[in-house]
Amino acid sequence: MKPDIRRMALAAVIPLFLLFILYILKFFEVGMSWDFTRLGVYPMQKYGVFGIFAHPLIHSSFKHLFANTIPLFFLSWCLFYFYRHIASYIFFAIWVGCGVLTFIIGKPGWHIGASGIIYGLAFFLFFSGILRKHVPLIAISLLITFLYGGLIWNMFPQFAKITTSWEGHLSGAIAGTLCAIGFMGQGPQRPDPFANEMDEEEIEAAEVAPKLDNSMNQGF
């Protein structure tokens, strides 16, 4: 297997595993007539604290889960492909950060679903590419804008449906933006445009030095 193809395949492992868990949980919930809603975030209540960690795993319906499947897979894949050395830290930070912020600013009620993580990933990928000024990452930023630019409206109560957790979306966006800033110095970086010139100067200096030594020895 070619290195690029292998890297693309490896980047899909965690996103696919996460989706597998989401669907297994939903099948169990429906098949056993259970209700996992109370595993979500309930803002500013002790019984809602566990949801900070569990809420992305729970969805209100298969329709809700289907709507999140493709963007969650694609954005997660982009994260693990382009930021593979720091991807797990970023993913965890967005997951928990989104939950914590939703717990603080959310309206009373159960907040569930992976939408917050989707917003977090989208905002991280967008701002990280812009901040790093690295052409391939900027291209991803532009692609994210083209594909998911419309998501921004569901971050505000004036445009979101009453049943939609706009607080979760906003929390994810904030967490993703903070990760883009906080991890800016780690992971892929813009190449130094003068690196090759410096290398050439060092090579020339290394070639000239022996000649100077020889001429000095001959003079004495």
Coordinates of N, CA, C and O in Angstrom, one line a residue, residues 75-205:
L75 N -15.2 15.8 8.6 CA -14.4 16.8 9.4 C -13.4 16.0 10.3 O -12.3 16.5 10.5
S76 N -13.8 14.9 10.9 CA -12.9 14.1 11.7 C -11.8 13.6 10.9 O -10.6 13.6 11.3
W77 N -12.1 13.1 9.7 CA -11.1 12.6 8.8 C -10.1 13.7 8.5 O -8.9 13.4 8.5
C78 N -10.6 14.9 8.1 CA -9.6 16.0 7.8 C -8.7 16.3 9.0 O -7.5 16.5 8.8
L79 N -9.3 16.2 10.2 CA -8.5 16.5 11.4 C -7.4 15.5 11.6 O -6.2 15.8 11.8
F80 N -7.7 14.2 11.5 CA -6.8 13.1 11.7 C -5.8 12.9 10.5 O -4.7 12.3 10.7
Y81 N -6.2 13.5 9.3 CA -5.3 13.4 8.2 C -4.3 14.5 8.2 O -3.1 14.3 8.1
F82 N -4.7 15.7 8.3 CA -3.9 16.9 8.2 C -3.2 17.3 9.5 O -2.1 17.9 9.5
Y83 N -3.7 16.8 10.7 CA -3.2 17.2 12.0 C -2.9 15.9 12.8 O -3.1 15.9 14.0
R84 N -2.4 14.9 12.1 CA -2.4 13.6 12.8 C -1.6 13.5 14.1 O -2.0 12.7 15.0
H85 N -0.6 14.3 14.3 CA 0.2 14.2 15.5 C -0.5 14.9 16.7 O -0.1 14.6 17.8
I86 N -1.4 15.8 16.5 CA -2.1 16.5 17.6 C -3.6 16.3 17.5 O -4.3 16.8 18.3
A87 N -4.1 15.5 16.5 CA -5.5 15.3 16.3 C -6.3 14.8 17.5 O -7.3 15.3 17.9
S88 N -5.7 13.8 18.2 CA -6.4 13.2 19.4 C -6.6 14.3 20.5 O -7.7 14.3 21.1
Y89 N -5.6 15.1 20.7 CA -5.7 16.1 21.7 C -6.8 17.2 21.4 O -7.5 17.6 22.2
I90 N -6.8 17.6 20.1 CA -7.7 18.6 19.6 C -9.2 18.0 19.7 O -10.1 18.7 20.2
F91 N -9.3 16.8 19.3 CA -10.6 16.1 19.3 C -11.2 16.0 20.7 O -12.3 16.4 21.0
F92 N -10.3 15.6 21.7 CA -10.7 15.5 23.1 C -11.1 16.9 23.6 O -12.1 17.1 24.4
A93 N -10.2 17.9 23.3 CA -10.5 19.3 23.8 C -11.8 19.8 23.3 O -12.5 20.5 24.1
I94 N -12.1 19.6 22.0 CA -13.4 20.1 21.5 C -14.5 19.3 22.1 O -15.5 19.9 22.5
W95 N -14.4 18.0 22.3 CA -15.5 17.2 22.9 C -15.8 17.7 24.3 O -17.0 18.0 24.6
V96 N -14.8 17.8 25.1 CA -15.0 18.3 26.5 C -15.4 19.7 26.6 O -16.3 20.2 27.3
G97 N -14.6 20.6 25.8 CA -14.9 22.0 25.8 C -16.3 22.3 25.4 O -16.9 23.2 26.0
C98 N -16.8 21.7 24.4 CA -18.2 21.9 24.0 C -19.2 21.5 25.1 O -20.1 22.3 25.3
G99 N -18.9 20.4 25.7 CA -19.8 20.0 26.8 C -19.8 21.0 28.0 O -20.9 21.3 28.5
V100 N -18.6 21.4 28.4 CA -18.5 22.3 29.5 C -19.2 23.7 29.2 O -20.0 24.2 30.0
L101 N -19.0 24.2 28.0 CA -19.6 25.5 27.7 C -21.1 25.4 27.6 O -21.9 26.2 28.0
T102 N -21.6 24.2 27.0 CA -23.0 24.0 26.9 C -23.6 23.9 28.3 O -24.7 24.4 28.6
F103 N -22.9 23.3 29.2 CA -23.4 23.1 30.6 C -23.5 24.5 31.2 O -24.4 24.7 32.1
I104 N -22.7 25.4 30.8 CA -22.7 26.8 31.5 C -23.7 27.7 30.8 O -24.5 28.4 31.5
I105 N -23.8 27.7 29.5 CA -24.7 28.7 28.8 C -26.0 28.1 28.3 O -26.8 28.9 27.8
G106 N -26.2 26.8 28.4 CA -27.4 26.2 27.8 C -28.7 26.5 28.5 O -28.7 26.8 29.7
K107 N -29.7 26.5 27.7 CA -31.1 26.7 28.3 C -31.5 25.4 29.0 O -31.0 24.3 28.7
P108 N -32.4 25.5 30.0 CA -32.9 24.3 30.7 C -33.4 23.2 29.7 O -34.1 23.5 28.8
G109 N -32.9 22.0 29.9 CA -33.4 20.9 29.0 C -32.2 20.0 28.7 O -31.0 20.4 29.0
W110 N -32.4 18.9 28.1 CA -31.4 18.0 27.8 C -30.8 18.3 26.4 O -31.5 18.4 25.4
H111 N -29.4 18.5 26.4 CA -28.7 18.8 25.1 C -28.0 17.5 24.7 O -27.1 17.0 25.4
I112 N -28.3 17.0 23.5 CA -27.7 15.8 23.0 C -27.3 16.0 21.6 O -27.7 16.9 20.9
G113 N -26.4 15.0 21.1 CA -26.0 15.0 19.7 C -24.6 15.5 19.5 O -24.0 16.1 20.3
A114 N -24.0 15.1 18.4 CA -22.6 15.4 18.0 C -22.5 16.7 17.2 O -21.4 17.0 16.7
S115 N -23.6 17.4 17.1 CA -23.5 18.7 16.4 C -22.4 19.6 16.9 O -21.8 20.3 16.1
G116 N -22.3 19.7 18.2 CA -21.3 20.6 18.8 C -19.9 20.2 18.4 O -19.1 21.1 18.1
I117 N -19.6 18.9 18.3 CA -18.3 18.5 17.8 C -18.1 18.9 16.4 O -17.0 19.3 15.9
I118 N -19.2 18.7 15.6 CA -19.1 19.1 14.1 C -18.7 20.6 14.0 O -17.9 21.0 13.2
Y119 N -19.4 21.4 14.8 CA -19.1 22.9 14.7 C -17.7 23.1 15.2 O -17.0 24.0 14.6
G120 N -17.3 22.4 16.3 CA -15.9 22.6 16.8 C -14.9 22.2 15.7 O -13.9 22.9 15.6
L121 N -15.1 21.1 15.1 CA -14.1 20.7 14.0 C -14.1 21.6 12.9 O -13.0 22.0 12.4
A122 N -15.3 22.1 12.4 CA -15.3 23.0 11.3 C -14.6 24.3 11.6 O -13.8 24.8 10.8
F123 N -14.8 24.9 12.8 CA -14.2 26.1 13.2 C -12.7 25.9 13.4 O -11.9 26.8 13.1
F124 N -12.3 24.8 14.0 CA -10.9 24.6 14.1 C -10.2 24.5 12.8 O -9.2 25.1 12.6
L125 N -10.7 23.7 11.9 CA -10.1 23.5 10.6 C -10.0 24.8 9.8 O -9.1 25.1 9.1
F126 N -11.1 25.6 9.9 CA -11.1 26.9 9.2 C -10.1 27.9 9.8 O -9.2 28.4 9.0
F127 N -10.1 28.1 11.1 CA -9.2 29.1 11.7 C -7.8 28.6 11.7 O -6.9 29.4 11.6
S128 N -7.6 27.3 11.9 CA -6.2 26.8 12.0 C -5.5 27.0 10.7 O -4.3 27.4 10.6
G129 N -6.2 26.8 9.5 CA -5.6 27.0 8.2 C -5.2 28.4 8.0 O -4.2 28.8 7.5
I130 N -6.1 29.3 8.4 CA -5.9 30.8 8.2 C -4.7 31.2 9.1 O -3.8 32.0 8.6
L131 N -4.7 30.8 10.3 CA -3.7 31.3 11.2 C -2.3 30.7 10.9 O -1.3 31.4 11.0
R132 N -2.2 29.5 10.4 CA -0.9 28.9 10.0 C -0.4 29.4 8.7 O 0.8 29.2 8.4
K133 N -1.2 29.9 7.8 CA -0.8 30.5 6.5 C -0.1 29.4 5.7 O 0.8 29.8 5.0
H134 N -0.5 28.2 5.8 CA 0.1 27.1 5.1 C -0.9 26.7 4.0 O -2.1 26.4 4.2
V135 N -0.4 26.7 2.7 CA -1.3 26.6 1.6 C -2.3 25.4 1.6 O -3.5 25.6 1.4
P136 N -1.8 24.2 1.9 CA -2.8 23.1 1.9 C -3.8 23.3 3.0 O -5.0 22.9 2.8
L137 N -3.5 23.8 4.1 CA -4.4 24.0 5.2 C -5.4 25.2 4.9 O -6.6 25.1 5.3
I138 N -4.9 26.2 4.2 CA -5.8 27.3 3.8 C -6.8 26.7 2.8 O -8.0 27.1 2.8
A139 N -6.4 25.8 1.9 CA -7.3 25.2 1.0 C -8.4 24.4 1.7 O -9.6 24.5 1.3
I140 N -8.1 23.8 2.8 CA -9.1 23.1 3.6 C -10.0 24.1 4.3 O -11.2 23.9 4.3
S141 N -9.5 25.2 4.7 CA -10.3 26.3 5.3 C -11.4 26.8 4.2 O -12.5 27.0 4.6
L142 N -10.9 27.0 3.0 CA -11.8 27.4 2.0 C -12.9 26.4 1.7 O -14.1 26.7 1.4
L143 N -12.4 25.1 1.7 CA -13.4 24.0 1.4 C -14.4 23.9 2.5 O -15.6 23.7 2.2
I144 N -14.0 24.1 3.8 CA -14.9 24.1 4.9 C -15.9 25.2 4.8 O -17.1 25.0 5.0
T145 N -15.5 26.4 4.3 CA -16.4 27.5 4.1 C -17.4 27.2 3.1 O -18.6 27.5 3.2
F146 N -17.0 26.6 2.0 CA -17.9 26.3 0.9 C -18.9 25.3 1.3 O -20.1 25.4 1.0
L147 N -18.5 24.2 2.0 CA -19.4 23.1 2.3 C -20.3 23.4 3.5 O -21.4 23.0 3.5
Y148 N -19.7 24.1 4.5 CA -20.4 24.2 5.8 C -20.6 25.7 6.3 O -20.9 25.9 7.5
G149 N -20.4 26.6 5.4 CA -20.6 28.0 5.8 C -21.9 28.3 6.3 O -22.1 29.2 7.2
G150 N -22.9 27.6 5.8 CA -24.3 27.8 6.3 C -24.6 27.4 7.7 O -25.6 27.8 8.3
L151 N -23.7 26.6 8.3 CA -23.9 26.2 9.7 C -23.9 27.3 10.6 O -24.5 27.2 11.7
I152 N -23.3 28.4 10.3 CA -23.1 29.5 11.2 C -24.5 30.1 11.7 O -24.6 30.5 12.9
W153 N -25.5 30.0 10.9 CA -26.8 30.5 11.3 C -27.5 29.8 12.4 O -28.2 30.3 13.2
N154 N -27.2 28.5 12.5 CA -27.7 27.7 13.6 C -27.0 27.9 15.0 O -27.3 27.1 15.9
M155 N -26.1 28.8 15.0 CA -25.5 29.2 16.3 C -26.2 30.3 17.0 O -25.8 30.6 18.1
F156 N -27.3 30.8 16.4 CA -28.0 31.9 17.0 C -29.4 31.6 17.2 O -30.1 31.0 16.3
P157 N -30.0 32.0 18.3 CA -31.4 31.6 18.6 C -32.4 32.2 17.6 O -33.5 31.6 17.4
Q158 N -32.1 33.3 17.0 CA -33.0 33.9 16.0 C -33.2 33.1 14.8 O -34.3 33.2 14.2
F159 N -32.3 32.2 14.5 CA -32.4 31.4 13.2 C -32.6 29.9 13.5 O -33.0 29.2 12.6
A160 N -32.1 29.5 14.7 CA -32.2 28.0 15.0 C -33.6 27.6 15.4 O -34.4 28.5 15.9
K161 N -34.0 26.4 15.1 CA -35.3 25.9 15.5 C -35.4 25.8 17.0 O -34.3 25.7 17.7
I162 N -36.6 25.9 17.6 CA -36.7 25.9 19.0 C -36.2 24.6 19.6 O -35.8 24.5 20.8
T163 N -36.3 23.5 18.9 CA -35.8 22.2 19.4 C -34.3 22.0 19.1 O -33.8 21.0 19.6
T164 N -33.6 23.0 18.5 CA -32.2 22.8 18.2 C -31.4 23.5 19.3 O -31.7 24.6 19.8
S165 N -30.3 22.8 19.7 CA -29.4 23.4 20.8 C -28.4 24.3 20.1 O -27.3 23.9 19.8
W166 N -28.9 25.5 19.9 CA -27.9 26.5 19.3 C -26.8 26.8 20.3 O -25.7 27.1 19.9
E167 N -27.0 26.6 21.6 CA -26.0 26.8 22.6 C -24.9 25.7 22.4 O -23.7 26.0 22.6
G168 N -25.3 24.5 22.1 CA -24.3 23.5 21.8 C -23.5 23.8 20.6 O -22.2 23.6 20.5
H169 N -24.1 24.3 19.5 CA -23.4 24.7 18.3 C -22.4 25.8 18.6 O -21.3 25.8 18.2
L170 N -22.9 26.8 19.3 CA -22.0 28.0 19.7 C -20.9 27.5 20.5 O -19.7 28.0 20.3
S171 N -21.1 26.6 21.5 CA -20.1 26.1 22.3 C -19.0 25.4 21.5 O -17.8 25.5 21.8
G172 N -19.5 24.6 20.6 CA -18.5 23.8 19.7 C -17.7 24.8 18.9 O -16.4 24.6 18.8
A173 N -18.3 25.8 18.4 CA -17.6 26.8 17.6 C -16.5 27.5 18.4 O -15.4 27.7 18.0
I174 N -16.9 27.9 19.7 CA -15.9 28.6 20.5 C -14.8 27.6 20.9 O -13.6 28.0 20.9
A175 N -15.1 26.4 21.2 CA -14.1 25.4 21.6 C -13.1 25.2 20.4 O -11.9 25.1 20.6
G176 N -13.6 25.0 19.2 CA -12.8 24.8 18.0 C -11.9 26.0 17.7 O -10.7 25.8 17.4
T177 N -12.4 27.2 17.9 CA -11.6 28.4 17.7 C -10.5 28.5 18.7 O -9.4 28.9 18.3
L178 N -10.8 28.3 19.9 CA -9.8 28.3 21.0 C -8.7 27.3 20.7 O -7.5 27.5 21.0
C179 N -9.1 26.1 20.2 CA -8.1 25.0 19.9 C -7.2 25.5 18.8 O -6.0 25.2 18.7
A180 N -7.8 26.2 17.8 CA -7.0 26.7 16.6 C -5.9 27.6 17.1 O -4.8 27.6 16.6
I181 N -6.3 28.5 18.1 CA -5.3 29.4 18.6 C -4.3 28.7 19.6 O -3.1 29.0 19.5
G182 N -4.9 27.9 20.4 CA -4.0 27.2 21.4 C -3.0 26.3 20.8 O -1.9 26.1 21.4
F183 N -3.4 25.6 19.7 CA -2.5 24.6 19.1 C -1.7 25.2 17.9 O -1.2 24.4 17.1
M184 N -1.8 26.5 17.7 CA -1.2 27.1 16.5 C 0.3 26.8 16.3 O 0.8 26.6 15.2
G185 N 1.0 26.6 17.4 CA 2.4 26.4 17.3 C 2.8 24.9 17.2 O 4.0 24.5 17.2
Q186 N 1.8 24.0 17.2 CA 2.0 22.6 17.1 C 1.4 22.0 15.9 O 0.5 22.6 15.3
G187 N 1.9 20.9 15.5 CA 1.4 20.2 14.3 C 2.0 20.8 13.0 O 3.1 21.4 13.0
P188 N 1.3 20.7 11.8 CA 1.9 21.1 10.6 C 2.1 22.6 10.6 O 1.3 23.4 11.1
Q189 N 3.2 23.1 10.0 CA 3.5 24.5 10.0 C 3.9 24.9 8.6 O 4.3 24.1 7.7
R190 N 3.8 26.2 8.3 CA 4.2 26.7 7.0 C 5.7 26.6 6.8 O 6.4 27.0 7.7
P191 N 6.1 26.0 5.7 CA 7.6 25.9 5.5 C 8.2 27.3 5.4 O 7.7 28.3 5.0
D192 N 9.5 27.3 5.9 CA 10.3 28.5 5.9 C 10.7 28.8 4.4 O 11.5 28.0 3.8
P193 N 10.3 29.9 3.8 CA 10.6 30.1 2.4 C 12.1 30.3 2.2 O 12.6 30.2 1.1
F194 N 12.8 30.7 3.2 CA 14.3 30.9 3.1 C 15.1 29.8 3.5 O 16.4 29.9 3.6
A195 N 14.5 28.6 3.9 CA 15.2 27.5 4.4 C 16.2 27.0 3.3 O 17.4 26.7 3.6
N196 N 15.8 26.9 2.1 CA 16.7 26.3 1.0 C 17.8 27.3 0.7 O 19.0 26.8 0.5
E197 N 17.6 28.6 0.8 CA 18.6 29.6 0.6 C 19.7 29.4 1.6 O 20.9 29.5 1.4
M198 N 19.2 29.3 2.9 CA 20.2 29.1 4.0 C 21.0 27.8 3.8 O 22.2 27.8 4.0
D199 N 20.4 26.8 3.4 CA 21.1 25.5 3.1 C 22.2 25.7 2.1 O 23.3 25.2 2.2
E200 N 21.8 26.4 1.0 CA 22.8 26.7 -0.1 C 24.0 27.5 0.4 O 25.1 27.2 0.1
E201 N 23.7 28.5 1.3 CA 24.8 29.3 1.8 C 25.7 28.5 2.7 O 26.9 28.7 2.7
E202 N 25.1 27.6 3.5 CA 25.9 26.7 4.3 C 26.8 25.8 3.5 O 27.9 25.5 3.9
I203 N 26.2 25.3 2.4 CA 27.0 24.4 1.6 C 28.2 25.1 0.9 O 29.3 24.7 0.9
E204 N 27.9 26.4 0.4 CA 29.0 27.2 -0.2 C 30.1 27.5 0.9 O 31.2 27.4 0.6
A205 N 29.6 27.8 2.1 CA 30.6 28.1 3.2 C 31.4 26.9 3.5 O 32.7 27.0 3.7

